[in-house]
XYZ file of C-alpha atoms in Angstrom:
520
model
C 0.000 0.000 0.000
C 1.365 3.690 -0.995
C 1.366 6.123 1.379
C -1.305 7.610 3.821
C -2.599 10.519 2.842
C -3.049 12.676 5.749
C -6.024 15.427 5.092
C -7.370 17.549 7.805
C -10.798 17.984 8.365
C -13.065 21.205 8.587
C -12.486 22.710 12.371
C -16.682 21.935 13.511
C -15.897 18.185 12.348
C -12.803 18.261 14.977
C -14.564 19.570 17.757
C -17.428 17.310 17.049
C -14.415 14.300 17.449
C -13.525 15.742 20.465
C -17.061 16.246 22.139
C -17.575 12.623 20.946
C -14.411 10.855 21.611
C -12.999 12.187 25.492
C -16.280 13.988 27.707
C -15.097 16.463 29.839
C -14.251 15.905 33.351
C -15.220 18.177 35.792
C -12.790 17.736 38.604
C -10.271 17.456 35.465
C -7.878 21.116 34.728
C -9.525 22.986 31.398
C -5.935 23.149 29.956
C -4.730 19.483 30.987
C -7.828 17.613 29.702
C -7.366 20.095 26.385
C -3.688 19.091 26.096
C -4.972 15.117 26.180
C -7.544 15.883 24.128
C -5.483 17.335 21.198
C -2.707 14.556 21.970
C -5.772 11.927 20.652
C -7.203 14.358 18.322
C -3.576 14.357 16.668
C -2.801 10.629 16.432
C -6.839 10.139 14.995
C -5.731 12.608 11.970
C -2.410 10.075 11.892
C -4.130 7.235 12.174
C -7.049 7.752 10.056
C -8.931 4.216 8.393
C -8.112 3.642 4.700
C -11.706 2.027 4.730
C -15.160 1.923 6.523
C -17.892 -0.755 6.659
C -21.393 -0.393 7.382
C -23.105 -3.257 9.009
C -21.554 -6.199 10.805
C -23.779 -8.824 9.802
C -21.464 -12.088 8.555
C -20.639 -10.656 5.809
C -19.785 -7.483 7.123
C -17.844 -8.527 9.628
C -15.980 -10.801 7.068
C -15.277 -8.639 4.669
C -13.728 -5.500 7.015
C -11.576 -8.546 7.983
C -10.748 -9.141 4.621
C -9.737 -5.442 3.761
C -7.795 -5.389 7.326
C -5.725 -8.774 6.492
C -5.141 -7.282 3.357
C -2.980 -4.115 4.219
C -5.988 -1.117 4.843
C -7.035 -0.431 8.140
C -10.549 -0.572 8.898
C -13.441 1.713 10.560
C -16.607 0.070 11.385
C -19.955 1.184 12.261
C -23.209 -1.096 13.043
C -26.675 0.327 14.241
C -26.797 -2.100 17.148
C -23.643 -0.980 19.940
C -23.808 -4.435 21.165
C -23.311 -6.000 18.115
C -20.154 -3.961 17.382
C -18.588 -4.513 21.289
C -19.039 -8.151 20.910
C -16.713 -7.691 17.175
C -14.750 -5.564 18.408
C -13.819 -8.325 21.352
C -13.940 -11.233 19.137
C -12.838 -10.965 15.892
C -11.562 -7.920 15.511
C -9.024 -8.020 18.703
C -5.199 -7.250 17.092
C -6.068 -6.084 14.089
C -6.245 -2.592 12.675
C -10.223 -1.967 13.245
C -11.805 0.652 15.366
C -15.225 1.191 16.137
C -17.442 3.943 16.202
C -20.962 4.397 17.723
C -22.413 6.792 15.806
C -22.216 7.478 12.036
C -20.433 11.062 12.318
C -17.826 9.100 14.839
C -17.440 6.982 11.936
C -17.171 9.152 8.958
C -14.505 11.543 10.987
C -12.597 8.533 11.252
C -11.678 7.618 7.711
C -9.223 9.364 5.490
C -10.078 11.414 2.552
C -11.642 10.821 -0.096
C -13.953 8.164 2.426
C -14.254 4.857 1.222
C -17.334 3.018 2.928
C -18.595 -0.322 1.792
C -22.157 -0.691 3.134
C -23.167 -4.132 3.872
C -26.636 -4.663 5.069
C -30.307 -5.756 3.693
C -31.311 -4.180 0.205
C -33.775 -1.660 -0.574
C -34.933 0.844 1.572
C -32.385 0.455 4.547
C -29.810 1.109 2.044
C -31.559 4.288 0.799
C -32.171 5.232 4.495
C -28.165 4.949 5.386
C -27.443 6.879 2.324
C -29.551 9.737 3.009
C -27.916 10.224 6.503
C -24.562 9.748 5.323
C -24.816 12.451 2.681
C -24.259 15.803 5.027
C -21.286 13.754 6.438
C -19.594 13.770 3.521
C -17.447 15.736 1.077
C -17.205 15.914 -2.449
C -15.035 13.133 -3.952
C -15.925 10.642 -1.087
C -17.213 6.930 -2.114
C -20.739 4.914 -1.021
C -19.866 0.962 -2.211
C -23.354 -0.688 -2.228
C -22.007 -4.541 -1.416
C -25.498 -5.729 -0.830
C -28.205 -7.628 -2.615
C -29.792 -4.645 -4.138
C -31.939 -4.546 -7.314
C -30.038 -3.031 -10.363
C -32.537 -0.825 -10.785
C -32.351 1.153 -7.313
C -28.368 1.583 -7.968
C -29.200 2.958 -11.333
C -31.463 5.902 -9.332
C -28.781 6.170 -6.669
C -26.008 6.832 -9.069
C -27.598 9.452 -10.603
C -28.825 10.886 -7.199
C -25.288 10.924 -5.950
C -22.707 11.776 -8.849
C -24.423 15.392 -9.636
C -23.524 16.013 -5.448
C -19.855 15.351 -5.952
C -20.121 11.891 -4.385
C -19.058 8.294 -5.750
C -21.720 5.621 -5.458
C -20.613 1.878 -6.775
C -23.321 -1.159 -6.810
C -21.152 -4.299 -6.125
C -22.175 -7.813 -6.755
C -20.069 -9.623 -3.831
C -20.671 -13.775 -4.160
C -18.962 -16.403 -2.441
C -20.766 -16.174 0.834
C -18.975 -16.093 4.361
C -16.129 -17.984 3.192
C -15.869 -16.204 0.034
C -15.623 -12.518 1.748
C -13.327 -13.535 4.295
C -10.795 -15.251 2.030
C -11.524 -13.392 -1.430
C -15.195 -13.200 -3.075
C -15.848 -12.532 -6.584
C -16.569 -9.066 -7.179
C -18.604 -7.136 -9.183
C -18.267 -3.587 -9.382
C -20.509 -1.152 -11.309
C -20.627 2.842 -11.565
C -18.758 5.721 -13.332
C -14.837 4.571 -14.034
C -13.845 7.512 -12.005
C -15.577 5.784 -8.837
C -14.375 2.501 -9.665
C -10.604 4.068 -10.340
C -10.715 4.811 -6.106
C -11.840 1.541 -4.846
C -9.945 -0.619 -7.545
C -6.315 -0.940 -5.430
C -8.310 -2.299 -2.640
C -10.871 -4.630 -4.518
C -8.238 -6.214 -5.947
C -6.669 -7.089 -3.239
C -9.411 -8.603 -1.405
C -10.770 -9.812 -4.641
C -10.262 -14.131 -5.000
C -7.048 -14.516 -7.068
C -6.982 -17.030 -9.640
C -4.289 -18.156 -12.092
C -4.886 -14.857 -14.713
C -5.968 -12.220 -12.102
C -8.006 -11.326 -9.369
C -11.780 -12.133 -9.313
C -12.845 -8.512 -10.093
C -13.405 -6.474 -13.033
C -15.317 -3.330 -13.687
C -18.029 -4.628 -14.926
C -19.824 -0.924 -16.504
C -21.615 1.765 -15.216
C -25.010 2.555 -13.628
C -26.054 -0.725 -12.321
C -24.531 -2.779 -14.371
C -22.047 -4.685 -11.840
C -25.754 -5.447 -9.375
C -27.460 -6.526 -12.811
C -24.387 -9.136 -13.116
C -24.133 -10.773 -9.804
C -28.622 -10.433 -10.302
C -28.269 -12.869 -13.180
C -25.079 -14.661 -11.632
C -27.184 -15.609 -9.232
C -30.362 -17.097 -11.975
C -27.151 -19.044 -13.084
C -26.626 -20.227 -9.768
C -30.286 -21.409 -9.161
C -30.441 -23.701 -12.151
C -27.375 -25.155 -10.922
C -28.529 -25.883 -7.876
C -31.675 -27.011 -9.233
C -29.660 -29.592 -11.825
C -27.879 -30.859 -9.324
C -30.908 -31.602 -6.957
C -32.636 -33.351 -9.614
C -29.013 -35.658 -10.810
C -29.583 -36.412 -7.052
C -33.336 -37.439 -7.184
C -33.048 -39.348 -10.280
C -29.970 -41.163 -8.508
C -31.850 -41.641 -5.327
C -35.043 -42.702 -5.938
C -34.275 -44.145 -9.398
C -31.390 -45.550 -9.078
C -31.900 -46.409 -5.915
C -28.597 -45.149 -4.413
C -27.691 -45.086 -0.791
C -25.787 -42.317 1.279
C -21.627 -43.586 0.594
C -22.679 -44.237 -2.920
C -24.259 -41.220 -3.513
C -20.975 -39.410 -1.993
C -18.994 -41.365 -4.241
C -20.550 -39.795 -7.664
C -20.591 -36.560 -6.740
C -16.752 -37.262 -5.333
C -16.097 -38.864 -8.606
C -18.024 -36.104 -10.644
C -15.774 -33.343 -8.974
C -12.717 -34.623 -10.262
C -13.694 -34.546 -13.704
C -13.324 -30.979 -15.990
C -17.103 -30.896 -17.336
C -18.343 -30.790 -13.052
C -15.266 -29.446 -11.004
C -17.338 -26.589 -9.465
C -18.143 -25.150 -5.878
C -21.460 -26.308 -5.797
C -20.556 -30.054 -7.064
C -17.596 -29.589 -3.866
C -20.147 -28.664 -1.192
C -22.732 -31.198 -2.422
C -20.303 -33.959 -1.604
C -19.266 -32.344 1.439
C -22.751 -33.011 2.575
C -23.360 -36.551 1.911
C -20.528 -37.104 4.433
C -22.601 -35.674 7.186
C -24.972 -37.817 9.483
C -27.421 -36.431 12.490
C -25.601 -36.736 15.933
C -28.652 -37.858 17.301
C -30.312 -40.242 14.866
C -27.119 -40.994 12.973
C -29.503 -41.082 9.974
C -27.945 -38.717 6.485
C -28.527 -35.464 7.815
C -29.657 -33.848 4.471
C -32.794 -36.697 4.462
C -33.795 -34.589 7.532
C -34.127 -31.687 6.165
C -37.932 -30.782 4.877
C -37.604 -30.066 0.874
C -39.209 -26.939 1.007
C -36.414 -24.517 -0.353
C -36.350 -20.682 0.430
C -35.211 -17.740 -2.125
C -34.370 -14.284 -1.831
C -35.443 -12.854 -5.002
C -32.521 -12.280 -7.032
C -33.808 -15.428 -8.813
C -36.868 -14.069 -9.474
C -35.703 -10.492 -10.589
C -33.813 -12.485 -13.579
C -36.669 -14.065 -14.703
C -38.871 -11.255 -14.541
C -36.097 -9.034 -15.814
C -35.623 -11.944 -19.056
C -39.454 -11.655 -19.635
C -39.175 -7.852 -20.257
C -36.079 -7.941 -22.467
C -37.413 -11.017 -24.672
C -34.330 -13.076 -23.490
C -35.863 -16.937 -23.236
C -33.856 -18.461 -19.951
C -36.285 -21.774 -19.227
C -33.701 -23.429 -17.264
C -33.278 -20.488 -14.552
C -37.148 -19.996 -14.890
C -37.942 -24.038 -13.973
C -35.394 -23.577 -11.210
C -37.268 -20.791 -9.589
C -40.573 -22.644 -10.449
C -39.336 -25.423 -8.476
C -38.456 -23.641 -5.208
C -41.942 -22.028 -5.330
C -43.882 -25.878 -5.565
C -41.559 -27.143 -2.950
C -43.340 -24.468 -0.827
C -46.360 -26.006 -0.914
C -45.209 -28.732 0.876
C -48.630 -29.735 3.069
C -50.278 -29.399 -0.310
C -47.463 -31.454 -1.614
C -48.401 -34.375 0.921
C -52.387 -34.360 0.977
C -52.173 -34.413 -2.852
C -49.600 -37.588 -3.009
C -52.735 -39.247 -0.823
C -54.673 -38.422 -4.200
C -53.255 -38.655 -7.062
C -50.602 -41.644 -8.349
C -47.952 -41.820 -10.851
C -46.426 -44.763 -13.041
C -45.758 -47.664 -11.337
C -42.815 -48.809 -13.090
C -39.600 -49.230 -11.945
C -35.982 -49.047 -12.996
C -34.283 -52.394 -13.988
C -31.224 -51.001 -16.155
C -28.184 -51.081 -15.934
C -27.117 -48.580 -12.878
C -23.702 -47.744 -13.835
C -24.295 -46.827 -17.187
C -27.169 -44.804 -15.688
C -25.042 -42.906 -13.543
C -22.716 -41.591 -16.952
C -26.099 -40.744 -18.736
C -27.017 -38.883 -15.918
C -23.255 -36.901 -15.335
C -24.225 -36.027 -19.812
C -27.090 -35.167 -18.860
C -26.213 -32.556 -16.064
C -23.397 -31.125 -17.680
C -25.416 -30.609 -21.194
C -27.853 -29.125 -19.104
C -25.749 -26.818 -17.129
C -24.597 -25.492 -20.431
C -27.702 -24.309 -21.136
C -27.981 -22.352 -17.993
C -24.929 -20.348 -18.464
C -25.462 -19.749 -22.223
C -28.996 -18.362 -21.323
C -27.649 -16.765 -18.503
C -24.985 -15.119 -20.967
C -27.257 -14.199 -23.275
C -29.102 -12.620 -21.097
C -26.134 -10.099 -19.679
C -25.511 -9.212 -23.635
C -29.247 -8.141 -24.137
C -29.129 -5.850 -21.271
C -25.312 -4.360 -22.092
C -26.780 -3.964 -25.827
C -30.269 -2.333 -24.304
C -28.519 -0.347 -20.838
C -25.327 0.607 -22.445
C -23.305 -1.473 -20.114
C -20.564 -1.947 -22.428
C -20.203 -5.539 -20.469
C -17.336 -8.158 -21.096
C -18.480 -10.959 -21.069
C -15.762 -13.426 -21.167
C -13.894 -11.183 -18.368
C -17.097 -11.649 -16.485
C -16.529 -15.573 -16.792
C -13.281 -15.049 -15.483
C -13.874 -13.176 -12.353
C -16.496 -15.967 -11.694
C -13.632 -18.515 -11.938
C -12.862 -18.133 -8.201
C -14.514 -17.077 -4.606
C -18.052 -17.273 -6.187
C -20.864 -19.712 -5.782
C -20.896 -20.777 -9.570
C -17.218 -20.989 -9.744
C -15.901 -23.956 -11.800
C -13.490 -25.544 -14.352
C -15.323 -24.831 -16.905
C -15.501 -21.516 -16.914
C -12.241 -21.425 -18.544
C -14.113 -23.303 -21.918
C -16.812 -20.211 -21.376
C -13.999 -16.810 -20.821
C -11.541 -18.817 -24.193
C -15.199 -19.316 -25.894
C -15.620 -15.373 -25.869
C -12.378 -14.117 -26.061
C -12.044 -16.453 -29.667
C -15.226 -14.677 -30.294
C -16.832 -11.710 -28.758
C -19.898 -11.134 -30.566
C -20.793 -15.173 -29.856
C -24.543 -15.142 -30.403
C -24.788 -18.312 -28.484
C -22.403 -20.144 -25.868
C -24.069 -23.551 -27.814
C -22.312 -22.064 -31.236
C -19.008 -22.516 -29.805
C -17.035 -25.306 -31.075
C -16.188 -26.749 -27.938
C -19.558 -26.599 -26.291
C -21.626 -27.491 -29.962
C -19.534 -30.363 -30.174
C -19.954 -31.399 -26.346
C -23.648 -31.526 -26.537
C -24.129 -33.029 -29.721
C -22.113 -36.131 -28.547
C -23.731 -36.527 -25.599
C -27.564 -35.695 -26.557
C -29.331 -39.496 -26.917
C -27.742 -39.629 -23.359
C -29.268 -35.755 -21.999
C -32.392 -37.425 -23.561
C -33.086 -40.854 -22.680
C -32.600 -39.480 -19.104
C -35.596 -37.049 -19.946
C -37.572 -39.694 -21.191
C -36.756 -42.155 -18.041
C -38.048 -39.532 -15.782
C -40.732 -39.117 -17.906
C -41.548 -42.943 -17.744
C -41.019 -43.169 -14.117
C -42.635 -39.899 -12.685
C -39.767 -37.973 -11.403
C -40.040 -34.475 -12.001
C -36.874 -32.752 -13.768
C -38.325 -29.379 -14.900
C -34.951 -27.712 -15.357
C -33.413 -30.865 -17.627
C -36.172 -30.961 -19.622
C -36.703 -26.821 -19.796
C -32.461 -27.180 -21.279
C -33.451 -29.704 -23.286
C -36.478 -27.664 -24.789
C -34.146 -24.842 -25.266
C -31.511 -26.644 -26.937
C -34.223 -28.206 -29.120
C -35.675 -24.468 -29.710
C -32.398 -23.071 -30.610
C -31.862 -25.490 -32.960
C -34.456 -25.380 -35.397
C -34.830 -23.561 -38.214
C -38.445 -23.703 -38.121
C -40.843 -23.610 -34.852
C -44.713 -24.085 -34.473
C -45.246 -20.678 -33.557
C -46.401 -19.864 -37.340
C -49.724 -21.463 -36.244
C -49.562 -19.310 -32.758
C -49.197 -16.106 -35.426
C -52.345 -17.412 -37.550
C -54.881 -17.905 -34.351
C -53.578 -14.061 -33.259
C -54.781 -13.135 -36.378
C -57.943 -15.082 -36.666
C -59.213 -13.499 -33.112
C -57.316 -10.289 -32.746
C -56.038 -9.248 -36.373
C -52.346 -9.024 -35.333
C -51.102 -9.601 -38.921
C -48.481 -11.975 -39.872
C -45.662 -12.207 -42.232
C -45.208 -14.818 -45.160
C -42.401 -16.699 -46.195
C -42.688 -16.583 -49.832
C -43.305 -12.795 -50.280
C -42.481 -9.593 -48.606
C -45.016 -7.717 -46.427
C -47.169 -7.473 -43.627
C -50.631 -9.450 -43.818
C -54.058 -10.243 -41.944
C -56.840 -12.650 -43.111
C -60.530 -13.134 -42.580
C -60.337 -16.768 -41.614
C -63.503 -17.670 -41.367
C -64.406 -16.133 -44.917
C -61.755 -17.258 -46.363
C -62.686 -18.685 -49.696
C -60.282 -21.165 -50.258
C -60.907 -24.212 -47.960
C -60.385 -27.825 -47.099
């Protein structure tokens, strides 16, 4: 780290530091407890934090750690005092943090221009710390958004804040606790200018991976929240592919606990399903209840929870006319498995197929590992596709194969093959399609009659596996040259007179079907 620049700050903010910091005694000499006072006052202007952060949830807490282990000493603020003591006598004991208890405390001690990374739940808490930050600051100082927050509220708090002089960035941070402790993925969006002042810390607390840390600027306005948005669609399907590999292996297959353990073991060695989420999935089959000794994850009630970021993508795809089925079925699923009583009372009523699987399991297993992987290729392409709509439509001037790199490492979705997806771009940047590159065309279309004939099995046998099928529909979609839709075009124009368009001739056209005079 370069040197600390040492600013001095208006005269009312240093009496406020002093009113704040040292109370006055009354049995205590005017000109002594002045002469202390200055002696602190002096070594706070010396020892002002490079960096502040607001909120000490996990991730708070982590990532001031982070920034501290990484060379930049660290001011941090949280509403509730207790929450900060107990921090401050934990974690944060030996290292360069201090703690203040009230937000002017905390903005006096930072070093010009102010740096604060505000890390706590999106919408309008953000908006509320933001407007009572704002007379605490000075013109060239920073805001860093590291929350959850829809890409549409940084967009209005960028341009609320830049016209005042002040810096306002909307970071994606993935990679959870682990990830912002030890280096997330990061995903910065705002002016360049903004980005120029936080960029010698982010990459530094950024995950570093064999070609660079795990950060980029990813464009302005919201552009770096509208990322880590549809980073995490991506990760939904993922997990949702996954879950149903697992299903079909379960209650299909008929696999037990080790053997389950050993695919996914097996499958994380490989270069198609290396990945975090592969990693942790194994991690879990290890794990059995203290008290029953039973698999602990068959304990758990399958009724998942979301916190909207899925849902923003696939409301967000809907407006831009970007078709992602695979996130979509993902999301779909989480919202049935809430219905969980309903769930049970209707498997009272209503029955399936009542065959059963008699193949041959180990072959089963591979068609199953084609399957996933085909499937997760989907995901990211539509995923991908989606981020290029929006950089065309927003002006977000995004790179897309740099944005596969800086989700190689620290992130939820990092994996192997994100190298295939970052080379896929880079050998092409306009890429209409992650399935036209070479390496990924040719992957799927050697392991299709596999991707399908698990469709079909689950199809025989009852199992649900809405987000193979919806990446098998897709890949089927993309495909041809020719869909039904021509007939969807012809009823729109028998009840509503939308018009249609011909192939044979040029033009724009409308019909009176039912007086139509020639018929059948």
């Amino acid at each position: 780290m370069g040197a600390k620049k040492v600013v001095y700050p208006e005269l009312n903010t240093l009496f406020s530091i002093i009113a704040l910091d040292m109370p006055l005694q009354s049995d205590e000499p005017v000109s002594s407890t002045l002469l202390v006072r200055l002696g602190t006052l002096t070594k706070r202007i010396l020892m002002a934090q490079s960096f502040g952060v607001i909120g000490l949830a996990v991730m708070g807490e982590n990532l001031a750690l982070n920034v501290e282990r990484n060379g930049f000493p660290v001011a941090v603020y949280n509403r509730s005092r207790d929450k900060t003591d107990k921090f401050m006598a934990e974690r944060a004991t030996g290292k360069n943090v201090i703690a203040a208890y009230s937000l002017e405390d905390f903005v006096a001690s930072l070093e010009r221009p102010r740096r604060i990374l505000v890390m706590i739940k999106a919408g309008s808490p953000v908006d509320a710390v933001i407007q009572q930050l704002k007379p605490l600051l000075d013109a060239g100082d920073m805001i860093i958004d590291g929350g959850n927050s829809f890409y549409e509220d940084t967009e209005r708090r960028v341009k609320e804040l830049e016209p005042t002089g002040l810096g306002f960035i909307g970071m994606g941070v993935s990679g959870g606790e682990e990830g912002a402790l030890n280096g997330p993925s990061l995903m910065p969006g705002g002016t360049r200018a903004a980005y120029a002042e936080i960029e010698h810390i982010v990459t530094k607390i950024a995950a570093q991976v064999d070609d660079g840390p795990c950060v980029t600027y990813i464009g302005p306005g919201g552009a770096g929240h509208y990322v880590k948005m549809v980073h995490n669609g991506i990760e939904y399907g993922d997990m949702q592919l996954i879950a149903e590999a697992y299903d079909l292996m379960k209650n299909v297959l008929g696999l037990n606990h080790e053997e389950l353990y050993e695919v996914f073991a097996n499958w994380n060695q490989t270069e198609e399903l290396d990945s975090f989420l592969i990693e942790i999935t194994t991690d879990i089959f290890t794990n059995l209840d203290a008290e029953t000794q039973k698999p602990l994850v068959e304990l758990i009630v399958d009724a998942a929870g979301q916190k909207g970021t899925g849902r923003w993508t696939v409301i967000n795809a809907l407006e831009m006319g970007v078709a992602i089925p695979t996130i979509g079925a993902a999301v779909n699923a989480r919202i049935m498995s809430s219905i969980k009583p309903e769930r049970v009372a209707a498997s009272k009523e209503l029955s399936g197929p009542g065959k059963k699987f008699d193949g041959d399991v180990k072959a089963a297993i591979a068609k199953i590992r084609d399957a996933l992987y085909c499937s997760k290729i989907c995901s990211y392409a539509q995923g991908m596709a989606l981020i290029a709509k929006a950089s065309e439509t927003y002006n977000y001037g995004i790179d897309l194969g740099e944005t596969a790199r800086i989700w190689k490492g620290g992130c939820i979705i990092r994996a192997r093959f994100l190298n295939k997806i970052k080379r896929a771009y880079d050998e092409n940047p306009g890429l209409a399609n992650l399935l036209l590159a070479p390496e990924f065309k040719q992957t799927i279309l050697d392991r299709q009659e596999a991707w399908r004939e698990v469709v079909a099995l689950a199809a025989q046998l009852g199992i649900p596996v809405p987000a193979f099928s919806a990446s098998l529909d897709y890949f089927d979609s993309y495909r041809r040259d020719r869909l039904p839709q021509n007939l969807t075009q012809a009823q729109r124009d028998y009840f509503g007179a939308h018009t249609y368009e011909r192939v044979d001739k040029e033009g724009v056209f409308h019909t009176e079907w039912a007086k139509a005079p020639a018929k059948v």
